[in-house]
Short mmCIF file of C-alpha atoms in Angstrom, two decimals:
data_model
loop_
_atom_site.label_atom_id
_atom_site.label_comp_id
_atom_site.label_asym_id
_atom_site.label_seq_id
_atom_site.Cartn_x
_atom_site.Cartn_y
_atom_site.Cartn_z
CA MET A 172 14.01 15.34 -37.88
CA ARG A 173 10.92 13.38 -38.82
CA THR A 174 11.51 10.31 -36.64
CA VAL A 175 13.27 9.96 -33.30
CA THR A 176 13.72 6.60 -31.59
CA VAL A 177 14.25 6.31 -27.86
CA VAL A 178 15.87 2.97 -27.02
CA GLY A 179 15.02 2.27 -23.40
CA ALA A 180 11.60 2.68 -21.80
CA SER A 181 12.53 3.29 -18.17
CA LEU A 182 13.09 6.53 -16.27
CA SER A 183 15.58 8.31 -18.56
CA GLY A 184 13.82 7.09 -21.69
CA LEU A 185 10.48 8.46 -20.53
CA TYR A 186 12.06 11.78 -19.56
CA ALA A 187 13.69 11.98 -23.00
CA ALA A 188 10.32 11.37 -24.67
CA ARG A 189 8.75 14.10 -22.55
CA GLU A 190 11.54 16.51 -23.45
CA LEU A 191 11.17 15.80 -27.15
CA ARG A 192 7.53 16.86 -27.05
CA THR A 193 8.20 19.76 -24.66
CA GLN A 194 10.96 21.10 -26.88
CA GLY A 195 8.76 21.07 -29.97
CA PHE A 196 9.42 17.77 -31.73
CA ASP A 197 6.10 16.83 -33.32
CA GLY A 198 7.25 14.01 -35.58
CA ARG A 199 7.14 10.25 -35.22
CA LEU A 200 8.34 9.12 -31.78
CA VAL A 201 9.23 5.45 -31.26
CA ILE A 202 10.03 4.08 -27.79
CA VAL A 203 11.67 0.65 -27.58
CA GLY A 204 11.81 -1.21 -24.26
CA ASP A 205 13.10 -4.71 -23.57
CA GLU A 206 10.80 -5.13 -20.55
CA PRO A 207 7.08 -5.66 -21.15
CA HIS A 208 6.19 -3.08 -18.49
CA ARG A 209 5.37 0.58 -18.97
CA PRO A 210 7.93 2.96 -17.42
CA TYR A 211 8.18 2.45 -13.67
CA ASP A 212 10.23 3.86 -10.81
CA ARG A 213 13.06 1.63 -9.59
CA PRO A 214 14.05 3.13 -6.19
CA PRO A 215 10.91 1.82 -4.41
CA LEU A 216 11.66 -1.75 -5.54
CA SER A 217 14.14 -2.29 -2.69
CA LYS A 218 12.01 -0.40 -0.16
CA ASP A 219 8.22 0.04 -0.07
CA PHE A 220 7.47 -2.42 -2.87
CA LEU A 221 9.60 -5.17 -1.34
CA THR A 222 7.99 -4.75 2.07
CA GLY A 223 4.48 -4.65 0.61
CA ARG A 224 3.74 -1.05 1.58
CA ALA A 225 3.36 -0.09 -2.08
CA GLY A 226 1.79 -1.91 -4.99
CA GLU A 227 2.76 -1.93 -8.65
CA ASP A 228 0.36 0.90 -9.42
CA HIS A 229 2.46 3.17 -7.20
CA LEU A 230 5.53 2.50 -9.35
CA LEU A 231 4.14 3.80 -12.65
CA LEU A 232 5.86 6.95 -13.90
CA ALA A 233 3.17 7.94 -16.39
CA ASP A 234 -0.61 7.55 -16.30
CA ASP A 235 -2.82 6.59 -19.25
CA GLU A 236 -3.49 10.22 -20.10
CA GLU A 237 0.18 11.07 -20.47
CA ILE A 238 0.90 7.92 -22.45
CA VAL A 239 -1.74 8.97 -24.97
CA ALA A 240 -0.60 12.61 -24.98
CA LEU A 241 2.98 11.63 -25.87
CA GLY A 242 1.70 10.20 -29.14
CA ALA A 243 4.48 7.62 -29.26
CA GLU A 244 4.72 4.15 -30.74
CA TRP A 245 5.55 1.87 -27.81
CA LEU A 246 7.49 -1.29 -28.67
CA LEU A 247 7.60 -2.94 -25.26
CA GLY A 248 9.00 -6.39 -24.65
CA THR A 249 11.25 -5.76 -27.64
CA ARG A 250 15.03 -5.86 -27.42
CA ALA A 251 17.29 -3.68 -29.55
CA ARG A 252 19.95 -5.78 -31.27
CA GLY A 253 22.05 -3.22 -33.11
CA LEU A 254 22.55 0.26 -34.51
CA ASP A 255 23.78 0.73 -38.05
CA ALA A 256 27.06 2.51 -38.68
CA ARG A 257 25.45 5.87 -39.43
CA GLY A 258 22.99 5.67 -36.56
CA ARG A 259 19.99 5.84 -38.88
CA THR A 260 18.52 2.36 -38.30
CA VAL A 261 17.80 0.53 -35.06
CA LEU A 262 17.80 -3.25 -35.41
CA LEU A 263 15.28 -5.14 -33.25
CA ASP A 264 14.47 -8.68 -32.21
CA GLY A 265 13.36 -10.93 -35.03
CA GLY A 266 15.11 -8.92 -37.71
CA ARG A 267 12.75 -5.95 -37.54
CA THR A 268 14.16 -2.45 -38.07
CA VAL A 269 13.21 1.13 -37.28
CA SER A 270 14.44 3.78 -39.70
CA THR A 271 15.10 6.96 -37.77
CA ASP A 272 16.66 10.40 -38.00
CA GLY A 273 17.73 10.59 -34.36
CA VAL A 274 18.38 8.15 -31.53
CA VAL A 275 18.30 8.56 -27.75
CA ILE A 276 20.14 5.68 -26.07
CA ALA A 277 18.59 5.05 -22.65
CA THR A 278 19.14 1.32 -22.18
CA GLY A 279 20.32 1.60 -18.58
CA ALA A 280 22.34 -1.08 -16.85
CA SER A 281 21.95 -4.68 -15.69
CA ALA A 282 22.80 -6.19 -12.32
CA ARG A 283 26.16 -7.91 -12.11
CA ARG A 284 25.87 -11.60 -11.32
CA LEU A 285 27.95 -14.24 -9.57
CA PRO A 286 28.95 -17.64 -10.96
CA GLY A 287 26.41 -20.19 -9.80
CA ASP A 288 23.64 -17.70 -9.19
CA GLY A 289 21.28 -19.93 -11.14
CA LEU A 290 20.43 -21.71 -7.89
CA VAL A 291 16.90 -21.32 -6.56
CA GLY A 292 16.90 -18.67 -3.87
CA VAL A 293 19.57 -16.47 -5.46
CA HIS A 294 18.32 -13.05 -6.55
CA THR A 295 19.38 -9.73 -7.97
CA LEU A 296 17.21 -6.64 -7.52
CA ARG A 297 17.18 -4.40 -10.55
CA THR A 298 13.85 -4.89 -12.34
CA LEU A 299 10.21 -5.21 -11.43
CA ASP A 300 10.33 -8.91 -12.24
CA ASP A 301 13.33 -9.28 -9.89
CA ALA A 302 11.40 -7.57 -7.10
CA ARG A 303 8.29 -9.65 -7.72
CA ALA A 304 10.25 -12.90 -7.40
CA LEU A 305 12.09 -11.80 -4.25
CA ARG A 306 8.96 -10.45 -2.57
CA ALA A 307 7.14 -13.72 -3.18
CA GLU A 308 9.97 -15.75 -1.65
CA LEU A 309 10.24 -13.49 1.38
CA ALA A 310 6.53 -14.02 2.05
CA ASP A 311 7.09 -17.71 2.82
CA GLY A 312 8.07 -17.04 6.44
CA PRO A 313 11.35 -16.25 8.24
CA ARG A 314 14.33 -17.21 6.09
CA GLN A 315 18.06 -16.77 6.59
CA VAL A 316 19.02 -13.98 4.19
CA VAL A 317 22.55 -13.15 3.04
CA VAL A 318 23.05 -9.93 1.07
CA ILE A 319 26.27 -9.80 -0.95
CA GLY A 320 27.37 -6.19 -1.33
CA GLY A 321 26.88 -3.33 1.12
CA GLY A 322 26.20 -0.57 -1.41
CA PHE A 323 22.93 1.30 -1.65
CA ILE A 324 20.87 -1.50 -3.17
CA GLY A 325 22.34 -4.06 -0.78
CA ALA A 326 21.79 -1.88 2.28
CA GLU A 327 18.25 -0.94 1.32
CA THR A 328 17.33 -4.54 0.56
CA ALA A 329 18.87 -5.73 3.84
CA SER A 330 16.88 -3.08 5.67
CA SER A 331 13.63 -4.22 4.03
CA CYS A 332 14.31 -7.88 4.75
CA ALA A 333 15.04 -7.11 8.39
CA ALA A 334 11.83 -5.07 8.64
CA LEU A 335 9.94 -8.14 7.41
CA GLY A 336 11.38 -10.19 10.26
CA HIS A 337 14.10 -12.14 8.44
CA PRO A 338 17.56 -12.65 10.00
CA VAL A 339 19.99 -10.87 7.66
CA THR A 340 23.74 -10.81 7.14
CA VAL A 341 25.42 -8.32 4.78
CA VAL A 342 28.79 -9.29 3.27
CA GLU A 343 30.99 -6.47 2.01
CA ALA A 344 34.45 -7.06 0.50
CA ALA A 345 35.70 -3.57 1.43
CA PRO A 346 36.62 -2.67 5.02
CA LEU A 347 33.39 -0.65 5.20
CA PRO A 348 30.34 -0.22 2.96
CA LEU A 349 30.07 2.98 0.92
CA VAL A 350 33.71 4.00 1.41
CA PRO A 351 34.14 5.18 -2.23
CA HIS A 352 31.15 7.49 -1.86
CA LEU A 353 31.44 8.74 1.72
CA GLY A 354 35.04 8.21 2.82
CA ALA A 355 36.09 6.00 5.74
CA GLU A 356 34.94 8.27 8.57
CA MET A 357 31.36 8.73 7.45
CA ALA A 358 31.13 5.22 5.99
CA ALA A 359 31.77 3.92 9.52
CA VAL A 360 28.91 6.03 10.79
CA CYS A 361 26.51 4.71 8.17
CA ALA A 362 27.69 1.14 8.78
CA ALA A 363 26.37 1.55 12.31
CA LEU A 364 22.87 1.75 10.85
CA HIS A 365 23.10 -1.97 10.05
CA ARG A 366 23.77 -2.75 13.69
CA ARG A 367 20.93 -0.46 14.74
CA GLY A 368 18.65 -2.43 12.43
CA GLY A 369 19.70 -5.78 13.89
CA VAL A 370 21.62 -6.85 10.79
CA ASP A 371 24.99 -8.61 10.96
CA LEU A 372 27.70 -6.94 8.90
CA VAL A 373 30.70 -8.95 7.66
CA THR A 374 33.38 -6.78 6.06
CA GLY A 375 36.84 -7.19 4.59
CA THR A 376 36.17 -10.51 2.92
CA GLY A 377 34.85 -11.51 -0.47
CA VAL A 378 32.67 -14.36 -1.68
CA ALA A 379 34.36 -17.52 -2.94
CA GLY A 380 31.17 -19.16 -4.15
CA LEU A 381 27.61 -20.24 -3.48
CA ARG A 382 26.73 -23.62 -2.01
CA GLY A 383 23.77 -25.80 -2.78
CA THR A 384 22.35 -28.27 -5.26
CA GLY A 385 19.27 -26.93 -6.95
CA CYS A 386 18.59 -24.54 -4.08
CA VAL A 387 21.12 -22.29 -2.36
CA THR A 388 22.15 -23.39 1.12
CA GLY A 389 25.09 -21.17 1.91
CA VAL A 390 27.62 -18.53 0.93
CA GLU A 391 31.29 -19.52 1.06
CA LEU A 392 33.53 -16.59 1.98
CA SER A 393 37.09 -16.09 0.80
CA ASP A 394 38.35 -16.39 4.37
CA GLY A 395 37.06 -19.96 4.56
CA ARG A 396 33.86 -19.38 6.50
CA THR A 397 30.47 -20.42 5.19
CA LEU A 398 27.30 -18.51 6.01
CA PRO A 399 24.07 -20.53 5.94
CA ALA A 400 21.52 -19.02 3.58
CA ASP A 401 18.01 -19.73 2.38
CA ILE A 402 17.92 -16.57 0.26
CA VAL A 403 20.92 -14.79 -1.27
CA ILE A 404 20.63 -11.30 -2.75
CA VAL A 405 23.51 -10.23 -4.99
CA GLY A 406 24.05 -6.47 -4.97
CA ILE A 407 27.53 -6.00 -6.43
CA GLY A 408 26.86 -3.22 -8.89
CA ALA A 409 25.62 -2.96 -12.44
CA THR A 410 26.97 -3.16 -15.99
CA PRO A 411 25.81 -0.66 -18.64
CA ASN A 412 23.70 -2.22 -21.38
CA THR A 413 25.91 -1.54 -24.38
CA GLY A 414 26.19 -5.02 -25.88
CA TRP A 415 23.67 -4.21 -28.59
CA LEU A 416 25.92 -1.37 -29.77
CA VAL A 417 28.99 -3.51 -30.42
CA GLY A 418 29.84 -3.17 -34.09
CA SER A 419 28.44 0.36 -34.36
CA THR A 420 30.75 3.35 -34.70
CA LEU A 421 30.04 4.53 -31.16
CA ALA A 422 32.85 4.51 -28.62
CA LEU A 423 32.11 2.19 -25.70
CA HIS A 424 34.00 2.02 -22.42
CA ASP A 425 31.96 1.26 -19.31
CA GLY A 426 29.08 2.98 -21.04
CA VAL A 427 28.46 5.01 -24.18
CA LEU A 428 31.10 7.74 -24.41
CA CYS A 429 29.57 11.20 -24.75
CA ASP A 430 30.72 14.78 -24.48
CA GLU A 431 29.40 16.98 -21.67
CA GLY A 432 26.20 17.49 -23.64
CA CYS A 433 25.38 13.76 -23.80
CA VAL A 434 26.26 13.74 -27.52
CA THR A 435 28.11 10.73 -28.96
CA ALA A 436 30.52 10.69 -31.89
CA LEU A 437 27.41 10.73 -34.09
CA PRO A 438 25.57 14.06 -33.61
CA GLN A 439 22.23 12.38 -34.32
CA VAL A 440 22.78 9.95 -31.42
CA VAL A 441 22.72 10.97 -27.75
CA ALA A 442 22.82 8.87 -24.58
CA VAL A 443 21.31 9.45 -21.13
CA GLY A 444 21.01 7.75 -17.77
CA ASP A 445 22.92 4.76 -16.41
CA VAL A 446 24.28 3.77 -19.83
CA ALA A 447 25.84 7.15 -20.60
CA ARG A 448 29.41 8.14 -19.75
CA VAL A 449 29.03 11.91 -19.90
CA GLY A 450 32.16 14.02 -19.90
CA GLY A 451 34.26 11.14 -18.56
CA SER A 452 32.00 9.85 -15.79
CA ARG A 453 28.96 7.61 -15.50
CA ALA A 454 26.44 8.24 -12.70
CA GLU A 455 23.89 5.61 -11.75
CA HIS A 456 21.57 7.94 -9.89
CA TRP A 457 17.93 8.96 -10.29
CA THR A 458 18.79 12.64 -10.61
CA SER A 459 21.20 12.08 -13.51
CA ALA A 460 18.57 10.04 -15.34
CA THR A 461 16.04 12.86 -14.99
CA GLU A 462 18.31 15.86 -15.60
CA GLN A 463 20.38 14.67 -18.57
CA PRO A 464 17.47 14.22 -21.04
CA ARG A 465 16.71 17.95 -21.23
CA VAL A 466 20.24 18.78 -22.37
CA ALA A 467 20.56 15.69 -24.57
CA VAL A 468 17.33 16.41 -26.45
CA ALA A 469 18.24 20.08 -26.96
CA ASN A 470 21.52 19.02 -28.53
CA LEU A 471 19.90 16.27 -30.59
CA LEU A 472 17.38 18.66 -32.11
CA ALA A 473 20.09 21.28 -32.70
CA GLY A 474 22.35 18.73 -34.42
CA ARG A 475 25.31 19.77 -32.27
CA THR A 476 26.27 20.43 -28.67
CA VAL A 477 24.72 23.73 -27.61
CA GLU A 478 24.22 22.90 -23.91
CA THR A 479 26.12 20.88 -21.32
CA ALA A 480 24.94 18.69 -18.44
CA ARG A 481 27.04 19.64 -15.44
CA SER A 482 24.68 19.40 -12.51
CA LEU A 483 25.95 18.79 -9.00
CA PRO A 484 25.94 15.05 -8.17
CA TYR A 485 23.20 14.08 -5.74
CA PHE A 486 21.87 10.80 -4.39
CA TRP A 487 19.81 9.51 -1.49
CA SER A 488 19.17 6.20 0.23
CA ASP A 489 16.58 5.02 2.77
CA GLN A 490 17.95 2.48 5.27
CA TYR A 491 16.66 1.28 8.64
CA GLY A 492 14.26 4.19 8.99
CA ALA A 493 16.96 6.78 8.18
CA ARG A 494 17.31 8.88 5.05
CA ILE A 495 20.88 9.39 3.81
CA GLN A 496 21.44 12.26 1.38
CA PHE A 497 24.70 13.23 -0.29
CA THR A 498 25.67 15.90 -2.78
CA GLY A 499 28.94 17.16 -4.22
CA ARG A 500 32.28 15.69 -5.21
CA ARG A 501 34.26 14.20 -2.33
CA ARG A 502 37.94 13.40 -2.77
CA ASP A 503 40.39 11.51 -0.61
CA GLY A 504 41.98 13.95 1.81
CA ASP A 505 38.89 16.09 2.33
CA THR A 506 38.27 16.89 5.99
CA VAL A 507 34.84 16.23 7.51
CA ARG A 508 33.12 18.57 9.96
CA LEU A 509 29.81 17.89 11.70
CA ALA A 510 27.54 20.87 11.30
CA GLU A 511 24.37 19.52 12.88
CA GLY A 512 23.46 16.89 15.48
CA GLU A 513 25.84 14.45 17.14
CA LEU A 514 26.98 10.86 17.06
CA ILE A 515 26.40 8.41 19.89
CA ASP A 516 28.74 5.42 19.92
CA GLY A 517 29.55 6.12 16.28
CA ALA A 518 25.90 6.07 15.17
CA PRO A 519 23.59 8.98 14.30
CA ALA A 520 21.74 10.33 17.29
CA ASP A 521 18.00 10.89 17.20
CA GLY A 522 17.44 13.69 14.70
CA GLY A 523 20.50 12.76 12.64
CA PHE A 524 23.34 15.02 11.60
CA LEU A 525 24.75 17.12 8.78
CA ALA A 526 28.40 16.70 7.76
CA LEU A 527 30.41 19.04 5.53
CA TYR A 528 33.37 17.82 3.47
CA GLU A 529 35.94 20.58 3.07
CA ARG A 530 39.11 21.23 1.10
CA ASP A 531 41.23 24.40 1.15
CA GLY A 532 38.57 26.22 3.10
CA ARG A 533 35.78 25.37 0.66
CA THR A 534 32.88 22.95 1.02
CA THR A 535 33.12 20.19 -1.58
CA ALA A 536 30.30 17.87 -0.51
CA VAL A 537 27.53 17.48 2.05
CA LEU A 538 26.21 14.38 3.81
CA SER A 539 22.98 14.28 5.76
CA VAL A 540 21.29 11.64 7.87
CA ASP A 541 17.73 12.66 8.70
CA ARG A 542 18.43 16.39 8.36
CA PRO A 543 16.49 17.20 5.16
CA ARG A 544 15.97 20.95 5.62
CA PRO A 545 19.58 21.86 6.53
CA PHE A 546 20.71 19.55 3.74
CA THR A 547 18.52 21.32 1.19
CA ARG A 548 19.98 24.67 2.18
CA ALA A 549 23.55 23.34 2.08
CA ARG A 550 22.94 21.70 -1.29
CA ARG A 551 21.63 24.97 -2.71
CA GLU A 552 24.65 26.88 -1.42
CA LEU A 553 27.04 24.26 -2.79
CA ALA A 554 25.39 24.44 -6.21
CA ARG A 555 25.71 28.24 -6.22
CA GLY A 556 29.37 27.93 -5.31
CA GLN A 557 29.93 25.47 -8.14
CA SER A 558 28.35 27.79 -10.69
CA ARG A 559 30.75 30.57 -9.65
CA ALA A 560 33.85 28.37 -9.57
CA GLN A 561 35.91 26.98 -12.40
CA PRO A 562 35.22 23.26 -13.01
CA ALA A 563 38.79 22.34 -12.09
CA ALA A 564 38.36 23.86 -8.64
CA LEU A 565 35.98 21.10 -7.51
#
C-alpha cells in the first residue's frame, strides 16, 4: 500500500495511525477529522474538564513532537461524505477526494438527541465543543439541572454538576440505571451513589418532551409530572457515524459490520472504535478504541484477516468520588457474590467492594467500587480463564 487514509481523528483514529507507523507502513498517511481539534481524550469531558480541574491542554492525546513524527497529512475540520464502491476513494466536503489504497474507518458515534433540544440550555456531552458550552453555562451560578439518562455519561455529568453546587435530578426510563451492564442487584447498589452525592433519582418513567420558548424551563415526564429545569443534559446513548457510508458496498447495521479482525467486506477497509461492529457486537468503551487498531492495522497491511480482536470487555466510570470498574460478560441469571468489603444500607461502605458474577461455578465478570488492586488481580485471572476456555463457554 502506498496510501492509507484514516477517517476519524479521535482516539481510535490516532491509535490506528500510530499502529500503521509501528507496524512498518512508511507510505502516505492521511487523517481526516470532522472536528477542528487535534485528537483529544473524551472521558475527562464529563469529569475533570467539566468541573474546571483540567484544562484543554490536559485532554490532548499527542504532543507536537508525535504529530510531526507521524508524518501524516491532517485534514481537520473536514467531513467525509462518501466512500466509493471499491473503497479506493474517500469523498470529502466540497467535492474533494482522497485516492487511497487502504481505509481505516474510525468515525466514532454521535450523541442521540431529543425532539426540541434546540432550546437554549439543552446540551449533549460528546465533544469538546459540547463540554465547552456546558461548562460555560454552569459557571453562571447555581442552576436547576436535569440529566436525562442514568448511564455512564449521565451519571458522571450529574456527579460533576452536583460537585459544582448545582441541584441535580437524574431521570432514567428503566427501573434502575445501568441494569443492562450490571444486573438489577448491583445496579441498585450503584444507584445509591446518586443519593450519596445529593442527587435526586427519578426512575421508571420516560420523557414526554421539553418545555420552554427559546430557553428550556422544564422537562415533562411520561407520567405527567414536570420537572423545572434551567439546564437539561441529554445522555441517552450514541449513534454510530455511518451516514457517510450509505451507498458504499459496506454492510451497515448499528455500525460498520466487521469480522473478528475488524475487517469489512472489503479487505482494504477496516473499522475500529465506536463505529465498528466487530464479530457481532459494538463496544463504546475506551479500551476497545485503543486495542482494536493493532489488530485492524495488521489485517489491513496483510490484505486479509490474520489476527482477531477478542479482548475481555472492560470499562470504568468515576461518579461521586467513587471509581466503578467492570470487566467480563455478564448474562441474566448469573449469581453475584461479594468478595471484598460490605454494603451499608445498600450503598458501598468506605473502601468499596468487589463483586464476582458467577455461572456454573465459573467467574464470568467482576465489578469493583473503589477496590482497584483486587479488581486488577481478578481481571487478570478472568482474562487467563477466557484464553483457556472456548469462546462459547463465556
